[in-house]
GROMACS .gro file of N, CA and C in nm:
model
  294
    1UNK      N    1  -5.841 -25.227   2.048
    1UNK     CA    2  -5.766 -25.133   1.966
    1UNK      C    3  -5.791 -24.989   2.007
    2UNK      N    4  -5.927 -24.949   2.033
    2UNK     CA    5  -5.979 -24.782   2.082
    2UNK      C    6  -5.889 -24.793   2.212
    3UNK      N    7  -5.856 -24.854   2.327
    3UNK     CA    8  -5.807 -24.845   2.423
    3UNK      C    9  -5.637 -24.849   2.411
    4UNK      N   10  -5.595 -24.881   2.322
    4UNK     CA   11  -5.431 -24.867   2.281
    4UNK      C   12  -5.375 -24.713   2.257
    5UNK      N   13  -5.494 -24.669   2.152
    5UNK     CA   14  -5.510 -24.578   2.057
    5UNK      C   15  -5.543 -24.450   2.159
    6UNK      N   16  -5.617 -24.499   2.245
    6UNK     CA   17  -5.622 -24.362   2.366
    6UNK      C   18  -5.511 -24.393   2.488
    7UNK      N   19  -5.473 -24.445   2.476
    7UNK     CA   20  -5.299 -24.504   2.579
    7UNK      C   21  -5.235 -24.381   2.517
    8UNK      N   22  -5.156 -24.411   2.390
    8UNK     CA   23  -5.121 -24.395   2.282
    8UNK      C   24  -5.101 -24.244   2.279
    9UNK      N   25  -5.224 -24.202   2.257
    9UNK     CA   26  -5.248 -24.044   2.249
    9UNK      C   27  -5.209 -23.949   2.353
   10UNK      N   28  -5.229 -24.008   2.513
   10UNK     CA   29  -5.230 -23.972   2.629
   10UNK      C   30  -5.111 -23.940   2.626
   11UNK      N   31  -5.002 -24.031   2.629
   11UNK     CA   32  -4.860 -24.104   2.660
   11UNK      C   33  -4.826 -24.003   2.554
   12UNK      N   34  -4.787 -23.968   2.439
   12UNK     CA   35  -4.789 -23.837   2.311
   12UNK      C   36  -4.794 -23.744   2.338
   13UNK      N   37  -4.953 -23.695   2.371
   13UNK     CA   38  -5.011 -23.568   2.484
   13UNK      C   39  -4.898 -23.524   2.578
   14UNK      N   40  -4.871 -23.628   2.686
   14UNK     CA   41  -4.798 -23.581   2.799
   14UNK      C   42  -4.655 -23.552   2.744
   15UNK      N   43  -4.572 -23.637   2.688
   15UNK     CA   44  -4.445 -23.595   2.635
   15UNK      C   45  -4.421 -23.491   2.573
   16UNK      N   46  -4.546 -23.450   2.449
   16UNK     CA   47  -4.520 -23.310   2.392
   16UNK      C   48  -4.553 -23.229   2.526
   17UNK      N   49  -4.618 -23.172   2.558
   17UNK     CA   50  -4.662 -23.108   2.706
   17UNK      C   51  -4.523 -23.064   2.793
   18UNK      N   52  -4.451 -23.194   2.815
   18UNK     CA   53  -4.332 -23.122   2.913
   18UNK      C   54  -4.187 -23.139   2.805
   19UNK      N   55  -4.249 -23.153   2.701
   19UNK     CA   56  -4.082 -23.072   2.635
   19UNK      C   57  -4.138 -22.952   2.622
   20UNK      N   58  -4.236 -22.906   2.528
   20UNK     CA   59  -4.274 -22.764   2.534
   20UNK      C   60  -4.276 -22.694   2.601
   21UNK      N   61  -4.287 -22.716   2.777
   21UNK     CA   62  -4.315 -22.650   2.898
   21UNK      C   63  -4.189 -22.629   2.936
   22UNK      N   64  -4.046 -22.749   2.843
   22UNK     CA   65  -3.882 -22.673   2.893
   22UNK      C   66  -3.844 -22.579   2.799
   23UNK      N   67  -3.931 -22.533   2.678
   23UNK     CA   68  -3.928 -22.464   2.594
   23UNK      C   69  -3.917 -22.325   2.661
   24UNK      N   70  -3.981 -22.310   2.746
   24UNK     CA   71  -4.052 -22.125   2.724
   24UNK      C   72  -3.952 -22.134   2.873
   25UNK      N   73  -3.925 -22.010   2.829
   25UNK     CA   74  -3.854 -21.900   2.911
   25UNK      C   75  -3.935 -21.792   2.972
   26UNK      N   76  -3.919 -21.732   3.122
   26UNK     CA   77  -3.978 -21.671   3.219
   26UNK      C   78  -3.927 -21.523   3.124
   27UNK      N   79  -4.024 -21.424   3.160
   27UNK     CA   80  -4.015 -21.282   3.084
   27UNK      C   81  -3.978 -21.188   3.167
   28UNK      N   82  -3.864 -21.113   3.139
   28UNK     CA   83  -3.837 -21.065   3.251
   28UNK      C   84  -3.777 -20.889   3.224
   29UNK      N   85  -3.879 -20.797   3.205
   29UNK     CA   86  -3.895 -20.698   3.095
   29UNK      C   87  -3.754 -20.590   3.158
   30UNK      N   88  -3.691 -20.597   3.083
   30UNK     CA   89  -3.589 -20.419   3.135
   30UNK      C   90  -3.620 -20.312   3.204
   31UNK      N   91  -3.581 -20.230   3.226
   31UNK     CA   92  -3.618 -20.126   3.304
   31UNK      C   93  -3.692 -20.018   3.199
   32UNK      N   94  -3.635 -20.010   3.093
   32UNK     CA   95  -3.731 -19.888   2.947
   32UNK      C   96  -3.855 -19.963   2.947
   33UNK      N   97  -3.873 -20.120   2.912
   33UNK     CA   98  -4.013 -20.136   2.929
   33UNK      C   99  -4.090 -20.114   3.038
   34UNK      N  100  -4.046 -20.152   3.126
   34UNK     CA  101  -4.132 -20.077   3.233
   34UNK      C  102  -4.151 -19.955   3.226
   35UNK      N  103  -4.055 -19.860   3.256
   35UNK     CA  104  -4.124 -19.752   3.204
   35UNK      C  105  -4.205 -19.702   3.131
   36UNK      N  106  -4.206 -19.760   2.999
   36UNK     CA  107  -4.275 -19.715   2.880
   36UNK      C  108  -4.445 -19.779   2.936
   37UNK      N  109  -4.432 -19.909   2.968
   37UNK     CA  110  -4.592 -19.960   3.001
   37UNK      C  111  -4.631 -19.862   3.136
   38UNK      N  112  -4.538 -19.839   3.245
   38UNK     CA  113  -4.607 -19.786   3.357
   38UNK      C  114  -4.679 -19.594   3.246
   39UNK      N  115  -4.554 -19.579   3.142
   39UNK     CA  116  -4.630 -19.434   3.151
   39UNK      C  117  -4.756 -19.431   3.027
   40UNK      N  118  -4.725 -19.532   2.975
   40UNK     CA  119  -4.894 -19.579   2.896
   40UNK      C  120  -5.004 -19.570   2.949
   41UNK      N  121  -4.982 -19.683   3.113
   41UNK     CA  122  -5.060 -19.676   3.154
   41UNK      C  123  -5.135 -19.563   3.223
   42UNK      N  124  -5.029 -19.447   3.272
   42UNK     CA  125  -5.100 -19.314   3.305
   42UNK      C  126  -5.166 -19.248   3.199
   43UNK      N  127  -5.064 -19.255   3.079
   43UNK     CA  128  -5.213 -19.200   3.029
   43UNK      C  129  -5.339 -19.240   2.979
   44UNK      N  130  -5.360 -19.382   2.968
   44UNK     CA  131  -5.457 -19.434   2.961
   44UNK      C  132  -5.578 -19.420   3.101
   45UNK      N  133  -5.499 -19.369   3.205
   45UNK     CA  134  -5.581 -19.354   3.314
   45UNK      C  135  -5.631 -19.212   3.309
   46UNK      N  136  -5.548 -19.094   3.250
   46UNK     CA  137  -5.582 -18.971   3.220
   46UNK      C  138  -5.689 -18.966   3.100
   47UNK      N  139  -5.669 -19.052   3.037
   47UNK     CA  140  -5.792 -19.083   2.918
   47UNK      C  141  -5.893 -19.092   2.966
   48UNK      N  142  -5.912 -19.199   3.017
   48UNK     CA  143  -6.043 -19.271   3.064
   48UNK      C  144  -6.101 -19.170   3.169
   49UNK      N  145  -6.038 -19.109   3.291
   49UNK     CA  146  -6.112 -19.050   3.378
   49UNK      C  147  -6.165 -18.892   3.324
   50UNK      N  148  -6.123 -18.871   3.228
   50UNK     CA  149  -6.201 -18.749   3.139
   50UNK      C  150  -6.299 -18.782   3.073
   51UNK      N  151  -6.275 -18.876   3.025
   51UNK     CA  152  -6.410 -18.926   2.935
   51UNK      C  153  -6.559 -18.982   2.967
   52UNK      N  154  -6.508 -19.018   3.114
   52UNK     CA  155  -6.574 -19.135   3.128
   52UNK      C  156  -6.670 -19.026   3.246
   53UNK      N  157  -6.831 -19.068   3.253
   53UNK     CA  158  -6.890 -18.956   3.335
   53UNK      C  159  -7.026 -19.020   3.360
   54UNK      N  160  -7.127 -18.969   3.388
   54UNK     CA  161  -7.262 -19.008   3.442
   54UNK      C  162  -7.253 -19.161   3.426
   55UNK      N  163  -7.176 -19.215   3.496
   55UNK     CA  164  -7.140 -19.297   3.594
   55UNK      C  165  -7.188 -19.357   3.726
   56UNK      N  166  -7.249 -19.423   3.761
   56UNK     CA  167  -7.323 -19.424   3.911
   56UNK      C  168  -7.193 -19.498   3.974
   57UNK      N  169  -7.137 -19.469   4.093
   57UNK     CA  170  -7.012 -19.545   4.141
   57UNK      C  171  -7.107 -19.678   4.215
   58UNK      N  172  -7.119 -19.633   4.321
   58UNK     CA  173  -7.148 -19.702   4.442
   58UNK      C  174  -7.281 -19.692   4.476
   59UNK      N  175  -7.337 -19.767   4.500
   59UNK     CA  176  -7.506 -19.756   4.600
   59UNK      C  177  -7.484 -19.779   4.705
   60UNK      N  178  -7.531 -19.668   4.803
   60UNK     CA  179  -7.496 -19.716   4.946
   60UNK      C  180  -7.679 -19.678   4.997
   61UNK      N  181  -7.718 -19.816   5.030
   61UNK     CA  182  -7.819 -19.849   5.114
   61UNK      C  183  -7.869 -19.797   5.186
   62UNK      N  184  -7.973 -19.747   5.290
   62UNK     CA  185  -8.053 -19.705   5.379
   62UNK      C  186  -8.070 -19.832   5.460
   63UNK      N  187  -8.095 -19.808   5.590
   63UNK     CA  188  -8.143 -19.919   5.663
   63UNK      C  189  -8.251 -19.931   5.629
   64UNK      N  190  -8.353 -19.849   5.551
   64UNK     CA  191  -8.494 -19.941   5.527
   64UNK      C  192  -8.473 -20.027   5.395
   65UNK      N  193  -8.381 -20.098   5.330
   65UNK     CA  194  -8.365 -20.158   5.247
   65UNK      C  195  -8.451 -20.110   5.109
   66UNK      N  196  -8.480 -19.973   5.077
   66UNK     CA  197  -8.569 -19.943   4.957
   66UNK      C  198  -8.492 -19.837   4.918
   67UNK      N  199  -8.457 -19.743   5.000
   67UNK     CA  200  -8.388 -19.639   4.979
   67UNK      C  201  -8.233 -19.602   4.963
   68UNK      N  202  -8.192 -19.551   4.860
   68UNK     CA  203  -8.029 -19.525   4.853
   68UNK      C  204  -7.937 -19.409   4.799
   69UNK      N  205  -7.855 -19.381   4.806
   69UNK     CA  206  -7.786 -19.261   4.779
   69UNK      C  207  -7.645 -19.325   4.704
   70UNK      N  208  -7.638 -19.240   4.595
   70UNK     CA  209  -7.519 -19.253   4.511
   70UNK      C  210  -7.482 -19.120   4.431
   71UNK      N  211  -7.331 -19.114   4.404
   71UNK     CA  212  -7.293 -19.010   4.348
   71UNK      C  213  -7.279 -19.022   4.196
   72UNK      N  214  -7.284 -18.934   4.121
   72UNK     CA  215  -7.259 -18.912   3.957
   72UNK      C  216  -7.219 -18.824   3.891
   73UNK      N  217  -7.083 -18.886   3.806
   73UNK     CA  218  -6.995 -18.763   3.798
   73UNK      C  219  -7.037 -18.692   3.631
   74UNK      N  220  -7.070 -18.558   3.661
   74UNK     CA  221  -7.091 -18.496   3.515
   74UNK      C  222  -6.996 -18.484   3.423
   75UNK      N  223  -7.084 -18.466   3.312
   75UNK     CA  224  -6.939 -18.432   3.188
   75UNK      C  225  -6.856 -18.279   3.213
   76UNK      N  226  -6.959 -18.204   3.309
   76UNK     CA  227  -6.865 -18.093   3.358
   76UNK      C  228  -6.739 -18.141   3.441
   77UNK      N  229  -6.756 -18.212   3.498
   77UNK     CA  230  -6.620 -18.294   3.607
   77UNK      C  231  -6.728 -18.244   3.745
   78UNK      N  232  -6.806 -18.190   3.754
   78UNK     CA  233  -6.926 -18.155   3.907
   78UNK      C  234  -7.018 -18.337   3.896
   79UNK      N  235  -7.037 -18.301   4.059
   79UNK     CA  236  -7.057 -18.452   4.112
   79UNK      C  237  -7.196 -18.440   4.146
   80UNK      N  238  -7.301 -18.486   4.094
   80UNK     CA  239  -7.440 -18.482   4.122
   80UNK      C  240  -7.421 -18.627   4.298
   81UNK      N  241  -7.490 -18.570   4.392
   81UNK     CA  242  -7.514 -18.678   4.452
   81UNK      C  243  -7.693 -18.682   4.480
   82UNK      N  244  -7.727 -18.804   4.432
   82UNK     CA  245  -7.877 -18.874   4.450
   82UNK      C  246  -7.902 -18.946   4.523
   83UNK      N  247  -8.073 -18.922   4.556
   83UNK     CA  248  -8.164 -19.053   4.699
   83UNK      C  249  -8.228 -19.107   4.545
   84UNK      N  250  -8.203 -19.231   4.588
   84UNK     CA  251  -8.318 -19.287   4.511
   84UNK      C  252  -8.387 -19.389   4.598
   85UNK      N  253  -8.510 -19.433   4.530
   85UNK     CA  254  -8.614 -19.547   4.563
   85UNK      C  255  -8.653 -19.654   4.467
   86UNK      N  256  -8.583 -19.742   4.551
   86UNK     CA  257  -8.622 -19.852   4.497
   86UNK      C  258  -8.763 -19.910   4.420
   87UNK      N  259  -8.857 -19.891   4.535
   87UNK     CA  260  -8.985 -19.925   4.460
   87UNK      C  261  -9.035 -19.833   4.383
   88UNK      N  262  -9.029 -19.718   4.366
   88UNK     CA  263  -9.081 -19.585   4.278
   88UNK      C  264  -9.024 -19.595   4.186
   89UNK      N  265  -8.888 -19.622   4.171
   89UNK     CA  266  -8.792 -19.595   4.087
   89UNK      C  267  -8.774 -19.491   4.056
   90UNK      N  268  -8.769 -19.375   4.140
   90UNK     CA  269  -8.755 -19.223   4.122
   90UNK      C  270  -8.569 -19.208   4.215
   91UNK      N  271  -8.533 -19.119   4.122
   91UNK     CA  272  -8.425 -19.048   4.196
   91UNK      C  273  -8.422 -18.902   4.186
   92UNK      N  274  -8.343 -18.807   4.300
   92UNK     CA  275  -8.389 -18.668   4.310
   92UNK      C  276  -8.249 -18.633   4.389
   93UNK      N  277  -8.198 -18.531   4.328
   93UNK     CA  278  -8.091 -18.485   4.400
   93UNK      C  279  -8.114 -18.441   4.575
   94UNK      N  280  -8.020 -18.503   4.614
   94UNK     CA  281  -7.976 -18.482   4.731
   94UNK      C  282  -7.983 -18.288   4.811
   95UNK      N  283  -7.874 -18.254   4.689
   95UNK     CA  284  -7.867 -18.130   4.700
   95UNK      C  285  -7.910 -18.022   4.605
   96UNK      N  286  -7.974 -17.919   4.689
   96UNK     CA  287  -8.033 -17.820   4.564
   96UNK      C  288  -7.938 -17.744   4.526
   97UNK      N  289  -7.908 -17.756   4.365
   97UNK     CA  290  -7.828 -17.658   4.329
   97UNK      C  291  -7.788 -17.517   4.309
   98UNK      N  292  -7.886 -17.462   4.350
   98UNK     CA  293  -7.929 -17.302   4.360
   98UNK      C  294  -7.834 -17.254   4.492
   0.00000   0.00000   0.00000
């Protein structure tokens, strides 16, 4: 009977599955929506890159595998770039600001 009953269910399963799947229709947005999402999305990109700051982007490595340099952007919009060390765990600007 458990083995009918999971036939049963499967055979159910699959039939609902591909009528529902002739159900839905491909989305295929107008030209105003696009627009409207592409200019959302700018300003959501003008948002974020103001806000967003002491940030470490990238670590870029030293060939002695301990040492590295990365940039960090201030809440002024000025770009600190740092050496750091791995085993010390010290970092120290690159450049003196004076």
């Amino acid at each position: 009977m458990k083995l009918f009953t999971k036939r049963l269910l499967i055979i159910v399963s699959m039939i609902w599955c591909q009528a529902s799947a002739q159900q839905l229709t491909r989305y295929q947005p107008d030209a105003s929506e696009l627009l409207t999402s592409y200019q959302r999305a700018a300003r959501m990109d003008t948002t974020v890159s103001k806000n967003v700051y002491n940030q470490q982007m990238r670590l870029r490595w030293q060939k002695d595998g301990v040492t590295f340099t990365t940039m960090v952007q201030q809440k002024d919009g000025a770009r600190e770039f740092l050496k750091g060390n791995a085993t010390s765990k010290k970092m120290e600007p690159i450049f003196n600001k004076e």
